[in-house]
Structures are given as structure tokens and as C-alpha cells.
Coordinates of C-alpha atoms and ligand atoms in Angstrom, one line a residue:
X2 CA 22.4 42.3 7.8
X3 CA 24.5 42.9 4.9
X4 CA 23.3 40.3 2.2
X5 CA 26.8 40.8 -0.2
X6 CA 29.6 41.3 1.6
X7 CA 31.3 44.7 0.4
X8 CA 30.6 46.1 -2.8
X9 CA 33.9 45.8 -3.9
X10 CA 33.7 42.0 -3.6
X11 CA 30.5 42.3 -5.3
X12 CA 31.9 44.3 -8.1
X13 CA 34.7 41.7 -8.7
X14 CA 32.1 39.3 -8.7
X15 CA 30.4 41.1 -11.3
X16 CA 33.6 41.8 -13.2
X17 CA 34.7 37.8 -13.8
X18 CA 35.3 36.9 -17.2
X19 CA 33.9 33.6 -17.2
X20 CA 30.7 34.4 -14.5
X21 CA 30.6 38.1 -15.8
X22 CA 26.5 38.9 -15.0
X23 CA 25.0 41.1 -17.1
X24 CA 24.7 44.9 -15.9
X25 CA 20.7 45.8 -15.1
X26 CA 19.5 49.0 -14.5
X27 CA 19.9 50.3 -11.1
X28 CA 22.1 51.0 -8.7
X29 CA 23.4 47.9 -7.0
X30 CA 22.1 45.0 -9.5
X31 CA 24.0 42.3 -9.0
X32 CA 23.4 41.7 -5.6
X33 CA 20.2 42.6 -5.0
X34 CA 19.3 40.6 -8.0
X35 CA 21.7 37.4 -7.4
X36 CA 20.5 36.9 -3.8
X37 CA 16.8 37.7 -4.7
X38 CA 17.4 34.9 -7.6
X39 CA 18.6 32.0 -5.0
X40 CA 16.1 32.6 -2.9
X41 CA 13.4 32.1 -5.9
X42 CA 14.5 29.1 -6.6
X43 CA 16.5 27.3 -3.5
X44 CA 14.1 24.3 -3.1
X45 CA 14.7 21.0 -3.3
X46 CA 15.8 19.2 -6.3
X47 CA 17.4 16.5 -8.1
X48 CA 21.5 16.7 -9.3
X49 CA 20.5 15.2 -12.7
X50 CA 23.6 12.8 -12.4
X51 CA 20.7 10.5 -14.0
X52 CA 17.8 11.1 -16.5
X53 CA 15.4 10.4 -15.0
X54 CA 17.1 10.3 -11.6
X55 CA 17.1 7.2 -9.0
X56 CA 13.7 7.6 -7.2
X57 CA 12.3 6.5 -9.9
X58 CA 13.6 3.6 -10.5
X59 CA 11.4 0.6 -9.3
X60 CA 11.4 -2.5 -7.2
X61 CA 10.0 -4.5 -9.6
X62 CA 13.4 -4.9 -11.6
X63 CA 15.2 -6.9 -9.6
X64 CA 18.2 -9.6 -10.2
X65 CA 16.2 -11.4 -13.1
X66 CA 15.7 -8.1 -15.1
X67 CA 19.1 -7.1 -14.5
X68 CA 20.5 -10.2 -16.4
X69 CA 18.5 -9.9 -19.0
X70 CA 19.3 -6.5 -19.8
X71 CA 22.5 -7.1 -19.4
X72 CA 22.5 -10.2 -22.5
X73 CA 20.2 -8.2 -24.4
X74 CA 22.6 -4.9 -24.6
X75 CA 25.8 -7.1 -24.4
X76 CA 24.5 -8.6 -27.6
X77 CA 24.6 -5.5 -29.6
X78 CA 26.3 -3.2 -27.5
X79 CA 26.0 0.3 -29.3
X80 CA 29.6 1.6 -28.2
X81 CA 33.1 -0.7 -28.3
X82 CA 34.2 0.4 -24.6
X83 CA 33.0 0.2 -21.4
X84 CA 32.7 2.0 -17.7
X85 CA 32.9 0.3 -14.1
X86 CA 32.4 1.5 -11.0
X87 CA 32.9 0.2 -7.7
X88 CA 31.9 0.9 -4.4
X89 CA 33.6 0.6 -0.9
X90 CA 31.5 1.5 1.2
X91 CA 33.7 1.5 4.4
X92 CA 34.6 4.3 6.8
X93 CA 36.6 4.1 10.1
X94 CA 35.0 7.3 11.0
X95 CA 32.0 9.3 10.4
X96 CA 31.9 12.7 9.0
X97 CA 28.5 14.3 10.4
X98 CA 27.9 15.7 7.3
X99 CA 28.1 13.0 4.9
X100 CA 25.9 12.2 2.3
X101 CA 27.2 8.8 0.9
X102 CA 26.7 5.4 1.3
X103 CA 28.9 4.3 4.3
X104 CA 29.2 1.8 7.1
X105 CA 31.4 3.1 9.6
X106 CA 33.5 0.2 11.2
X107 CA 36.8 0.0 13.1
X108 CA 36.9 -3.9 12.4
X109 CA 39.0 -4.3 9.1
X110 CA 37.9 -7.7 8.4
X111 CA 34.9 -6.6 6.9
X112 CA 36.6 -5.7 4.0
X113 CA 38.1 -8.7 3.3
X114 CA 34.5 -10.5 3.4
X115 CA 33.2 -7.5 1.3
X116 CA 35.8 -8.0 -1.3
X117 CA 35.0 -12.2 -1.7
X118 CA 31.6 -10.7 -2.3
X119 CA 32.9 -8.0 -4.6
X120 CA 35.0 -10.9 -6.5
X121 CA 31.1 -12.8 -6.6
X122 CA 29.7 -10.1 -8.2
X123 CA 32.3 -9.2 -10.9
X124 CA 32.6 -13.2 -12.2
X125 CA 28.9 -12.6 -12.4
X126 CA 29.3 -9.3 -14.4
X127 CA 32.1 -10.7 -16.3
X128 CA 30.3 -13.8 -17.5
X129 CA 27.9 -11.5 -19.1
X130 CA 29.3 -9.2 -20.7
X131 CA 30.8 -9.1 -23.9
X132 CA 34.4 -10.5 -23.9
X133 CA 34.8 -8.1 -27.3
X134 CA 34.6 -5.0 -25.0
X135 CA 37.3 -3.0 -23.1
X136 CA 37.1 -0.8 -19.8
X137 CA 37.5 2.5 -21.1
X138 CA 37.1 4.1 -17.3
X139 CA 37.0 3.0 -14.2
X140 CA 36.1 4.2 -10.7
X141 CA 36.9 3.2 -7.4
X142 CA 34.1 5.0 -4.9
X143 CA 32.8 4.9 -1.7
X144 CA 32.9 5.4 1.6
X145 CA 36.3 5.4 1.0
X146 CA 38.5 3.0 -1.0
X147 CA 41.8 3.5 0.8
X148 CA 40.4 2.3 3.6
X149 CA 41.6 -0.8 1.8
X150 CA 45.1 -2.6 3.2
X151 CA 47.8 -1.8 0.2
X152 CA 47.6 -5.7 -0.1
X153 CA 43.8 -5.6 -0.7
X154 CA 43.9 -2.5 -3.3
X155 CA 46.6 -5.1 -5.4
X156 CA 44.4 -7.9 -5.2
X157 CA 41.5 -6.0 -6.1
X158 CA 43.2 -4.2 -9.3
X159 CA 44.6 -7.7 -10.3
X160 CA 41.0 -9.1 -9.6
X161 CA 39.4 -6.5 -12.0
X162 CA 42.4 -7.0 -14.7
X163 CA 42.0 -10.6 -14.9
X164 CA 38.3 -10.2 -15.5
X165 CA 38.5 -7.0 -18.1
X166 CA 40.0 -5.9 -20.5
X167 CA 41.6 -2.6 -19.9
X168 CA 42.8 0.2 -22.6
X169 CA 46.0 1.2 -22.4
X170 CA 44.8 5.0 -22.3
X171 CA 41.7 4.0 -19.7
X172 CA 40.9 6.4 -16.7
X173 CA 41.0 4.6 -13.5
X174 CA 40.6 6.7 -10.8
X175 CA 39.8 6.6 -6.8
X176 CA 38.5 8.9 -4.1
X177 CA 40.7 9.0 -1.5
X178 CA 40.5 10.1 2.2
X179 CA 43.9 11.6 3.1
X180 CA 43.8 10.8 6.7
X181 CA 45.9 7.4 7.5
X182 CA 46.4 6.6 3.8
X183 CA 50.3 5.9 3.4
X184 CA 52.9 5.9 0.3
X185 CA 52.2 2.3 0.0
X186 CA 48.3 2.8 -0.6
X187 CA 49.2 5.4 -3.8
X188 CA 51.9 3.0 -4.9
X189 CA 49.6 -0.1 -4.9
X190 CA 47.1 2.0 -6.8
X191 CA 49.3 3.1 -9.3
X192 CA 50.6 -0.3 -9.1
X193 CA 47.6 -1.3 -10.7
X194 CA 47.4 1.6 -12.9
X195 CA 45.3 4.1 -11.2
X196 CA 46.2 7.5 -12.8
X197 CA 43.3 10.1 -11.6
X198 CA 43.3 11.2 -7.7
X199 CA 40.3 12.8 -6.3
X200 CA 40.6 14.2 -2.1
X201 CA 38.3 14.6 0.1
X202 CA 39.4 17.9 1.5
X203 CA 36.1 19.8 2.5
X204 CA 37.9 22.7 4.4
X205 CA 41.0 23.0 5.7
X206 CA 39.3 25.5 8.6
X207 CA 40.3 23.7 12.4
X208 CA 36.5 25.1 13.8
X209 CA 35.0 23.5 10.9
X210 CA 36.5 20.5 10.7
X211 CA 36.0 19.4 14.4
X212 CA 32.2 20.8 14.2
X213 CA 31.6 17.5 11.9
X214 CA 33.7 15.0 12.8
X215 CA 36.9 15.3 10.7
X216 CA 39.9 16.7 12.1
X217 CA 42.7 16.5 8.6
X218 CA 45.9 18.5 8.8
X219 CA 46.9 20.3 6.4
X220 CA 50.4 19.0 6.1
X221 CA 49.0 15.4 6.1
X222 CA 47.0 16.8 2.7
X223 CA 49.6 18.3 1.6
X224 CA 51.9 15.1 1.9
X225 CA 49.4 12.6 0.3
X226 CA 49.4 15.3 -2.6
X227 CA 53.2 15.4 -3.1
X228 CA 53.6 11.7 -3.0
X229 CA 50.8 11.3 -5.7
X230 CA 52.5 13.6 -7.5
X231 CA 55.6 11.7 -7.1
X232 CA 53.9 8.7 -8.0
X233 CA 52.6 10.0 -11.1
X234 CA 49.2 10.4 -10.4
X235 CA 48.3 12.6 -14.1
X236 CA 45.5 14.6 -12.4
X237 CA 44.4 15.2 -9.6
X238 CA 40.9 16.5 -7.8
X239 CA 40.2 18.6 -4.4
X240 CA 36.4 18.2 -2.8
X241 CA 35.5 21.1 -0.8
X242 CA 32.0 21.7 0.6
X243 CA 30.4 24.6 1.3
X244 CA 27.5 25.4 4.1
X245 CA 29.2 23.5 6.5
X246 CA 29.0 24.4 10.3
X247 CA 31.2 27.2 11.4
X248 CA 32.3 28.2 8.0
X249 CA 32.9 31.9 7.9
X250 CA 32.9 34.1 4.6
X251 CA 36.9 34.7 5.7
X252 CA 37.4 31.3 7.1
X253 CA 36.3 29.1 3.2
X254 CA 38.7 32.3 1.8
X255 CA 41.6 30.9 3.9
X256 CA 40.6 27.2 2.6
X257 CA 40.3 28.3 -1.0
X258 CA 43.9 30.1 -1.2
X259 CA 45.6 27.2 0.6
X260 CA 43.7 25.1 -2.5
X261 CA 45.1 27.1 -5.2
X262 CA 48.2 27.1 -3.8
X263 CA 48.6 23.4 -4.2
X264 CA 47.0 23.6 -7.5
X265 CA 44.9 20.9 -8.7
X266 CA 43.5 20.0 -12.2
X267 CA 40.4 19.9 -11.1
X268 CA 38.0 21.5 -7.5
X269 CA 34.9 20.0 -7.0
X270 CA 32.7 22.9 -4.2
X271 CA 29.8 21.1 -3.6
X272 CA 26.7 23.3 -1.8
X273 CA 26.2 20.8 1.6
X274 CA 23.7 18.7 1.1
X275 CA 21.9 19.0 4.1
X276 CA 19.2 16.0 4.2
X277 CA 18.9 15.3 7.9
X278 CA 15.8 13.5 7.0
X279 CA 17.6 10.7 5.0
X280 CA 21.2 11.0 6.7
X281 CA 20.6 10.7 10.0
X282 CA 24.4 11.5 11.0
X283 CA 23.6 15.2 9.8
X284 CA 21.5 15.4 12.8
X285 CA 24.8 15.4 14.8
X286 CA 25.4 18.6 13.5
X287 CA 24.4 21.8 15.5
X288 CA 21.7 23.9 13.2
X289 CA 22.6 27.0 15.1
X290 CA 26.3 26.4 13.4
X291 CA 24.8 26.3 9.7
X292 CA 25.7 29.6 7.9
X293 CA 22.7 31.3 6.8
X294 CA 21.6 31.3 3.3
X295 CA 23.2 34.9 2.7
X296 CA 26.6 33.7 4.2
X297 CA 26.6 30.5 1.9
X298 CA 25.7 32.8 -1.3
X299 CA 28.9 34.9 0.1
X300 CA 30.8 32.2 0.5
X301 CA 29.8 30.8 -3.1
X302 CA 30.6 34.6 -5.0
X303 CA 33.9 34.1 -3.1
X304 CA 34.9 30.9 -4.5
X305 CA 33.9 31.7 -8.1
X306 CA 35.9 35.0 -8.3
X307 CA 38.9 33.6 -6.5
X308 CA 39.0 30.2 -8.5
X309 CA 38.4 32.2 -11.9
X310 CA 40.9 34.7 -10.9
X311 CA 43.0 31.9 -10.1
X312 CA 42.7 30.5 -13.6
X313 CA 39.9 27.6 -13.0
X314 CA 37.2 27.4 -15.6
X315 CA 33.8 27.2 -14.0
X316 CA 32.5 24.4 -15.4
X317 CA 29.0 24.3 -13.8
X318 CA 27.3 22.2 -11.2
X319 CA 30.3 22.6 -8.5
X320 CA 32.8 22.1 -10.9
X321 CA 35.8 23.8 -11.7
X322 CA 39.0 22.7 -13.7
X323 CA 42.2 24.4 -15.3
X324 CA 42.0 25.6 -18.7
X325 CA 44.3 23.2 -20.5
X326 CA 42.1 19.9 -18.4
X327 CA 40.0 17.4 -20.4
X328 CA 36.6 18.5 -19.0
X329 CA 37.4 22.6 -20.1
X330 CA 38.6 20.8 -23.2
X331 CA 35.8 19.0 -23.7
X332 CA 33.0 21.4 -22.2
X333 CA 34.4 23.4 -25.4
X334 CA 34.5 20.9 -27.8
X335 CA 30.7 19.6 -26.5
X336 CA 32.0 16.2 -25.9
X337 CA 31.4 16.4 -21.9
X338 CA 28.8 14.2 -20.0
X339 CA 27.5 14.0 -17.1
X340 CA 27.0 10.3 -14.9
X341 CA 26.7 9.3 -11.4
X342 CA 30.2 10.7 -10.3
X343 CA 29.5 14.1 -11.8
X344 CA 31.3 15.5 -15.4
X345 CA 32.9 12.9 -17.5
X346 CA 34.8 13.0 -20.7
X347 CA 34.7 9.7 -21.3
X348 CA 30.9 8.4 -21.9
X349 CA 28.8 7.3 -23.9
X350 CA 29.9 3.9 -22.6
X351 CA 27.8 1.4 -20.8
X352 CA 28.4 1.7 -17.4
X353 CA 27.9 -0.7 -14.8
X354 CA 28.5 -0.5 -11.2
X355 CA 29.6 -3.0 -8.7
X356 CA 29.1 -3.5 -5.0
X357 CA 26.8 -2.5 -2.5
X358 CA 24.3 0.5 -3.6
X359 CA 26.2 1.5 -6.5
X360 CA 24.2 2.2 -9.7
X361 CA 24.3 0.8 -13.5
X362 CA 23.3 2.5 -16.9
X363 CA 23.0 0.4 -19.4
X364 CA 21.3 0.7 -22.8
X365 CA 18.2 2.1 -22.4
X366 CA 18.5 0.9 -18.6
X367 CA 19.2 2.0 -15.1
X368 CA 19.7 -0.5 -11.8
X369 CA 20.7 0.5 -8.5
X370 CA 22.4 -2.5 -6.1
X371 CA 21.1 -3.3 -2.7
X372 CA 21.5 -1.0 0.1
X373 CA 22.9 -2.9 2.8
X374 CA 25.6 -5.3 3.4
X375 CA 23.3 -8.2 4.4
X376 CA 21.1 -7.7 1.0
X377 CA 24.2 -7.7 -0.9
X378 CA 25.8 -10.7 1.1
X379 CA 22.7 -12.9 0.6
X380 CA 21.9 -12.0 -3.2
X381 CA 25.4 -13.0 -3.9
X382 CA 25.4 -16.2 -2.2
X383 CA 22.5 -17.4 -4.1
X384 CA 24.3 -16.9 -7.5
X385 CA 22.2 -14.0 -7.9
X386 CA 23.4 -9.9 -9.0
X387 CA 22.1 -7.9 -6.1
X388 CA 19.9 -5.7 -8.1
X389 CA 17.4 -3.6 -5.8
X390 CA 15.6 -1.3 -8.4
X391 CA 16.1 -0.7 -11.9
X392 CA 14.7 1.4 -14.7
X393 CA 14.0 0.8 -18.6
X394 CA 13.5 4.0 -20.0
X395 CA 10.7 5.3 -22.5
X396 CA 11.4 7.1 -25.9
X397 CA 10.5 10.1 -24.3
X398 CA 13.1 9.7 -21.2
X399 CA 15.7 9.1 -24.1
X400 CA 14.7 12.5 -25.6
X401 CA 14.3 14.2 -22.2
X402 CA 17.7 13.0 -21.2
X403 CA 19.1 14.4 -24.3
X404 CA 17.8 17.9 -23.8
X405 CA 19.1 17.9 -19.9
X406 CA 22.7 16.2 -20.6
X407 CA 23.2 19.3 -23.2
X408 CA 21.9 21.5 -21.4
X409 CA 24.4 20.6 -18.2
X410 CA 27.1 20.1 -20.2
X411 CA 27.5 22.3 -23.1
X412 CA 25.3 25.2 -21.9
X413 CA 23.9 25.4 -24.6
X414 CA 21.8 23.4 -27.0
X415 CA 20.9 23.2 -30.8
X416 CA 16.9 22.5 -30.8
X417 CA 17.4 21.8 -34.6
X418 CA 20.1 18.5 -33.4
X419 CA 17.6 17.5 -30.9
X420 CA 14.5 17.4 -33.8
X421 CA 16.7 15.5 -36.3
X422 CA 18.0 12.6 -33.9
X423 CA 14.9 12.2 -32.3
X424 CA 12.0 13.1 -35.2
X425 CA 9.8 15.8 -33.4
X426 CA 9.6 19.9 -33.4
X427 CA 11.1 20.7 -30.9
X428 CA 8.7 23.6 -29.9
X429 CA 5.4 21.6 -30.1
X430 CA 7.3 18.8 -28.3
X431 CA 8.6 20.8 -25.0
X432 CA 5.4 22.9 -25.2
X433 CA 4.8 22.3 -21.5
X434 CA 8.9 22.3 -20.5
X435 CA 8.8 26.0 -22.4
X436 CA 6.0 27.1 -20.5
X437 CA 7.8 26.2 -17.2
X438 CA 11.2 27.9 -18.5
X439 CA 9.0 31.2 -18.6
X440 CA 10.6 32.9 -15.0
X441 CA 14.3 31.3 -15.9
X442 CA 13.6 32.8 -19.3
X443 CA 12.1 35.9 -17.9
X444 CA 15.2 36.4 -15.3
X445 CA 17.8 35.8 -17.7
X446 CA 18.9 32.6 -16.7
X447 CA 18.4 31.1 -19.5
X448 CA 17.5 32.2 -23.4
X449 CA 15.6 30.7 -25.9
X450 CA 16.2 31.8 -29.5
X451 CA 14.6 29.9 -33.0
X452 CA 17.3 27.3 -33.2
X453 CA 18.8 27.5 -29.9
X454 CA 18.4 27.7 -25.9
X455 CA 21.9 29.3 -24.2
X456 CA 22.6 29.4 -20.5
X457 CA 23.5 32.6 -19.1
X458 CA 27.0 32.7 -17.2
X459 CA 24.4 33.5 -14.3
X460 CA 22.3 30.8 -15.2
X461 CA 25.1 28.3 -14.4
X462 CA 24.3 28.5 -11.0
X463 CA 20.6 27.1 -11.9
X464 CA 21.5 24.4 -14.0
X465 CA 19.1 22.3 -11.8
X466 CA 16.2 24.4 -11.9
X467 CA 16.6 24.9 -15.6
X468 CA 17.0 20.9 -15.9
X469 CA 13.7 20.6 -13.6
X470 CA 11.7 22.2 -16.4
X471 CA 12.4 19.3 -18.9
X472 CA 11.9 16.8 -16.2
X473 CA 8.8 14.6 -16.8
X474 CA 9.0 12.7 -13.5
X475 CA 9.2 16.0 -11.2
X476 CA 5.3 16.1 -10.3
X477 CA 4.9 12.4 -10.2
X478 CA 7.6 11.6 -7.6
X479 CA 6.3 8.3 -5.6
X480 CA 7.9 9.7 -2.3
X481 CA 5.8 11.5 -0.4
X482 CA 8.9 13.1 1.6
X483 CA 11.2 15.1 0.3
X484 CA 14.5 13.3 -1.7
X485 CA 16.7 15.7 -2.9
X486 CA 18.8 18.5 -1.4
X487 CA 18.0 22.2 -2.0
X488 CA 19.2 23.0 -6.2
X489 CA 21.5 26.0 -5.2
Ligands
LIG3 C1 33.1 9.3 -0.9 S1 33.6 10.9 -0.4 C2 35.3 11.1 -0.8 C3 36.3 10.1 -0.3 C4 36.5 10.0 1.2 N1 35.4 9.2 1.8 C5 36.6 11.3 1.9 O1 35.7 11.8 2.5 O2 37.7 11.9 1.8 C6 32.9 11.9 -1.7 C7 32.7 13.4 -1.5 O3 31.4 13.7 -1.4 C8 31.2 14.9 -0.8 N2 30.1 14.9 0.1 C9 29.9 14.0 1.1 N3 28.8 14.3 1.7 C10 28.3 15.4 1.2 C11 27.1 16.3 1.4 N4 26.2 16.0 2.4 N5 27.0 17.4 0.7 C12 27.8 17.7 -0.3 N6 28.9 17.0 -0.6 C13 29.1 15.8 0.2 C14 32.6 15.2 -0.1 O4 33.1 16.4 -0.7 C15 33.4 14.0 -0.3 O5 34.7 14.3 -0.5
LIG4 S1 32.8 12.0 3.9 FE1 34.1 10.3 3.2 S2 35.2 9.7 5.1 FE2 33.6 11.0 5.8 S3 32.0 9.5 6.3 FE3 31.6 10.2 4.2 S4 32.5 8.8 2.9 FE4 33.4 8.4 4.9

């Protein structure tokens, strides 16, 4: 089997401006040399959304701990702004693929008792925090949000402004599932100033779609996007995933022009996290359906060369956005971040999450909510935050952090910046990290010079392996199965 499709395609490929891979001796480099790279290093791995990421965190910081890191970095918080998020963690249906936290239900009164909870836990939240600081950015995730009645999304905003202070020029955005949300949903968002719109989308392919669970016209997409666009939503995001069942080299083409022809800010085309292990749903799915590795690396070179050629900056990690949005602007002006819902321009913040499962950084803290609605129900009742695990990191986390956020972020990073904020040499210090860089160095994924390291435009597509290296906590994982999805 043909690993590449054509060799024009591959030449384009090679040709891209922003994803332009160096020429090697030989006759047909790049894609002998792409696909052998993948395979090296296509094992499991975390997304870095969190130094050092979730399983570590540990049981033993539970509701008590939470507090008191809370009053401890609400009494000299180190920024003036803040960052929520909040989780919904309703569905009506289930995707097969899906990796989030859901609970699928038909019966809508759950969210009503969810939301008294919800309410609970940001009084809780509120009482603690610093009455001095604003909500810079806020996010509404799940599940998904619009699941919520318009009624219950105005309640919920008023809830959150009574409690907070916003900024005037705060992000607030919200994930939204196009199927049965109405003009009434968008209005009550923006209602309650909502200005950032993010799809789930996935593929607009018929085969696909019904091969996990989610059948989405396009015209009903296409409507959500012209009233949010009405509405004056200011930006607005398109999920796609690729590796799904069914998906064809031709078919994700067909998907991708249909997305550039709406024209978003911003794509997210995440690599399907297949973890049948942990997400039981994803056993639902047919493994015979799965396009093999060489079809997914197809399907990947495709997406890059038409998005680019389309205009999008690849921004790395699944993310691409137009020139003239605030994550190219700030990926160039080094003032991007990554947290849990991917790239952010606006961090630096403490964030802290509400709701069931979602996930707080704090300080030198993480804490992750309880998983399930009971745990979450019963915490709150007893006047207690539903902490589940949590985190306090070490000096050397802080510095590790550091090193990965650049790296993920900026693509580049100054080992001179990381010695004077932190007081070590840099090369003595990531001895070990350096050693393990050695084949990324060696296949030009990555380059280390005196002062700097720089990511290859190829190396982009390894920004998880290259992060692994600097990862203290990789060996010393307490699961003993495997947590994280495959890094390319
Ligand atoms: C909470 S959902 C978005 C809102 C809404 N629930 C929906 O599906 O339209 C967040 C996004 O995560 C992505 N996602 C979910 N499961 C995934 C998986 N197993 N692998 C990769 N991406 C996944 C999808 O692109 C999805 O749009
Ligand atoms: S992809 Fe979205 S709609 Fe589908 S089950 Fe997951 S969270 Fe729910």
C-alpha cells in the first residue's frame, strides 16, 4: 500500500510555507521520512494541557486542602484577574467516540438539580476568593452547555455575574453542540455576554457521522453559524477530529473545504483519541472502521496543506487560527499559553474550575472535582467543595512547567530566560531531559543551540514527544494501565 498518497500531494506538503520540511538527501524524503517518524514515536502520551499532568495529582488533597490553598493564594494573589471554568456535563446523546466527561440523559431535570449544586459550589468559591479580583475569562464546557433551556443559560450567567466581577473586555466563551440548539440559546448567551463560539463539528461526512452516533446536517451547522454571527459572536471555533471510523483521505477533504468555506477564526483537528480502555462508549465503535495509521498521517498532511493554503496559521498541538486572530498574534509575540481547554491568550491567571470533574490551577496548585454526580451532590450538601485530587507543585515542577509551556507555545525557548528566573544552568540542570532529546535532536525535530532550543516546522507535529523529554513524572506514573492517548 501506498503510505503518501500521490507525490504531488506530498510535494505540496513539502512545499507549505508554514510546515515547509526540510529537503534530505534522496529521492522521496519527505515521505518516507514523515511516516517513518510517526511511527517512531506514536505511543502513548500526555497533552501537557497541565504540568505535571492530572494522574498525578493525589487523593490525599481533598476538600480541606482545597480551601486552604485557595485562602492562602487569595491572600496574595500574584496576578489582578482571574479564570473560571465550568462544566456541564450533560448530553442527550452519546457520541461513540467521545472522550469527555458526560452523562447522557434524556430527562432535563437533571440540570436544574445540577445547577442548585453548581450555584453551591460557586457561593462556596465566591466566599473565598478575593473580592479585589475580576474574571478575566470564562468558560462554559462540558458535555455540552446548550443542552441548557435558554431560561437556565440566563439564570446561570446572572448567577455567575452576581458572584464575580467581570471585565468589560473578558472572554466568555462556550462549546456548543449545533444539533437542537435554537436562536434563543445564542441570544441568551450573548445575553449574558458570551462573545467566543466554539462547534463541535467533527466531520461533516454522512458514513462517518452515523458510524459514531452523530448524525448533524450541514445546513443545521451552517444555520447555528450565521445566527452567531448575527448575534455578534466576535470569534468563532470549528472541532473536527480525525481517525474517526469510515473517514476516507477524500471524504475529511470534502469536510475540510466545506470548513473553510464557512471560515472560522479558529479549527481545532484533534488526532481521535482512541482510549477504549477508559471510555467504554469507544468500544461501540467497529475497529475494522478505524483508518489505519498511514490513512490518518494522509488525512493529517491533507489538512495542514489545505488549512495553510487556505490562510490558517498552524499553531501546533491541533490548532489552527487565521493570521490576524489573537492566538497567531500572540504565538508571535510569545504571550500564548496553554491550560486545560488547549491555547489561551489570556493566562497567567488563577484559574479555577467549577462543577463536576472539572480541574483548578491555582498558585502553585492543581485540584481536579469529583467525578460523578453523586460525589459532587453529596460534597456540596455537606458545605463542603468537591475536591477529588489535587496537586502542590515542587520548585522543580515550576521550572519543568516553564521549559514545556515555551516549548508548546512559542516553539522556541531562550535557555538563558529559563536560568535567570529560575537560578540554575540550564545545561547541568536538564542533563537527563538533554540526553532524552538525543533522537528528536538527532531527527531534526527539534534543535538545540548555546542559548536556545527551536522546534522544527516538522517538529510541531511532536510537540508531545519533545515535551515527554522534560517530564519528570513520565517513568513514575502510579497507573499501571495505560492513561493517555497515542502523542501523534
Ligand atoms: C465537549 S465537546 C464539544 C461540545 C459538544 N459536546 C459537541 O460535541 O458538539 C469537546 C470536543 O472534544 C473533542 N473530542 C471529544 N472526544 C474526543 C476524542 N476521543 N478524541 C479527540 N477529540 C475529542 C470533539 O472535537 C468535541 O467537539
Ligand atoms: S462529543 Fe459532545 S455531544 Fe458527543 S457525547 Fe461527547 S460531549 Fe456529548
Amino acid at each position: 500500500m501506498r503510505v503518501v498518497g500521490n507525490r504531488s500531494g506530498v510535494r505540496r506538503f513539502a512545499a507549505m510555507s508554514i510546515y515547509r520540511i526540510p529537503e534530505r538527501k534522496g529521492t522521496d524524503p519527505v515521505n518516507t521520512d514523515l511516516i517513518n517518524l510517526i511511527k517512531k514515536y506514536d505511543h502513548p502520551g500526555p497533552r501537557y494541557t497541565s504540568y505535571p499532568p492530572a494522574p498525578v495529582f493525589s487523593p490525599e488533597f481533598g476538600p480541606q486542602a482545597f480551601r486552604e490553598a485557595v485562602t492562602e493564594v487569595e491572600r496574595t494573589p500574584s496576578h489582578a484577574d482571574l479564570s473560571l471554568y465550568l462544566h456541564i456535563p450533560f448530553c442527550d446523546t452519546l457520541c461513540y467516540f467521545c472522550g469527555c466527561t458526560t452523562i447522557i440523559t434524556q430527562n432535563t431535570e437533571h440540570l436544574n438539580r445540577y445547577l442548585g449544586y453548581l450555584y453551591r459550589e460557586i457561593d462556596l468559591l465566591a466566599g473565598v476568593v478575593n473580592d479585589q479580583r475580576r474574571v478575566l475569562q470564562l468558560h462554559l464546557g462540558g458535555g455540552t452547555p446548550t443542552y441548557l433551556a435558554p431560561s437556565q443559560i440566563t439564570e446561570l450567567g446572572n448567577y455567575l455575574h452576581k458572584s464575580f466581577a467581570v471585565r468589560g473586555d473578558a472572554e466568555l466563551s462556550v462549546e456548543v453542540d449545533p444539533r437542537d440548539i435554537t436562536h434563543a440559546h445564542l441570544k441568551a448567551l450573548r445575553d449574558v455576554r458570551f462573545n467566543r463560539i466554539s462547534l463541535g463539528v467533527q466531520d461533516f461526512d454522512l458514513n462517518v457521522q452515523r458510524a459514531v452516533n452523530r448524525n448533524q446536517s450541514e445546513l443545521v451547522t451552517r444555520q447555528v453559524i450565521d445566527w452567531s454571527r448575527e448575534l455578534g459572536f466576535s470569534s468563532l471555533n470549528i472541532d473536527l477530529i480525525y481517525g474517526l471510523p469510515l473517514q476516507t483521505v477524500d471524504s475529511f477533504t470534502r469536510t475540510l473545504e466545506k470548513v473553510i468555506d464557512i471560515s472560522p477564526e479558529r479549527i481545532a483537528v484533534y488526532n481521535f483519541a482512541y482510549v477504549p480502555w477508559i471510555k467504554k462508549q469507544q468500544k461501540l465503535i467497529h475497529g475494522e472502521d478505524l483508518p489505519s495509521a498511514e490513512t490518518k498521517l494522509q488525512i493529517l498532511s491533507k489538512t495542514i496543506d489545505m488549512l495553510t493554503r487556505a490562510g490558517y496559521i498552524y499553531i501546533g498541538m491541533d490548532h489552527f487560527a487565521r493570521p490576524d486572530d489573537e492566538l497567531t498574534v500572540a504565538q508571535k509575540t510569545k504571550t500564548l499559553h496553554r491550560n486545560f481547554q488547549g491555547y489561551s491568550t489570556r493566562a497567567g491567571s488563577d484559574l479555577y474550575g467549577l462543577g463536576m470533574s472539572a480541574i483548578s490551577h491555582f498558585g502553585t496548585y492543581y485540584a481536579q472535582n469529583v467525578k460523578t454526580l453523586q460525589e459532587y451532590y453529596h460534597a456540596l450538601e455537606q458545605g463542603d467543595f468537591a475536591t477529588h485530587v489535587g496537586y502542590k507543585m515542587t520548585f522543580d515542577d515550576e521550572i519543568r512547567k516553564f521549559v514545556i509551556m515555551r516549548l508548546m507555545c512559542d516553539l522556541t525557548l531562550s535557555k538563558r530566560t529559563v536560568e535567570e528566573k529560575y537560578s540554575i544552568t540550564f545545561d547541568d540542570y536538564f542533563r537527563e531531559s538533554m540526553i532524552k532529546l538525543t533522537p528528536l535532536l538527532d531527527d531534526r525535530l527539534i534543535i538545540s543551540e548555546d542559548e536556545a532550543l527551536a522546534v522544527t516546522p516538522e517538529g510541531r507535529l511532536f510537540l508531545r514527544n519533545i515535551a515527554l523529554c522534560f517530564d519528570a513524572h513520565a517513568s513514575t506514573s502510579p497507573r499501571p494501565t495505560p492513561v493517555y492517548s497515542r502523542t501523534v
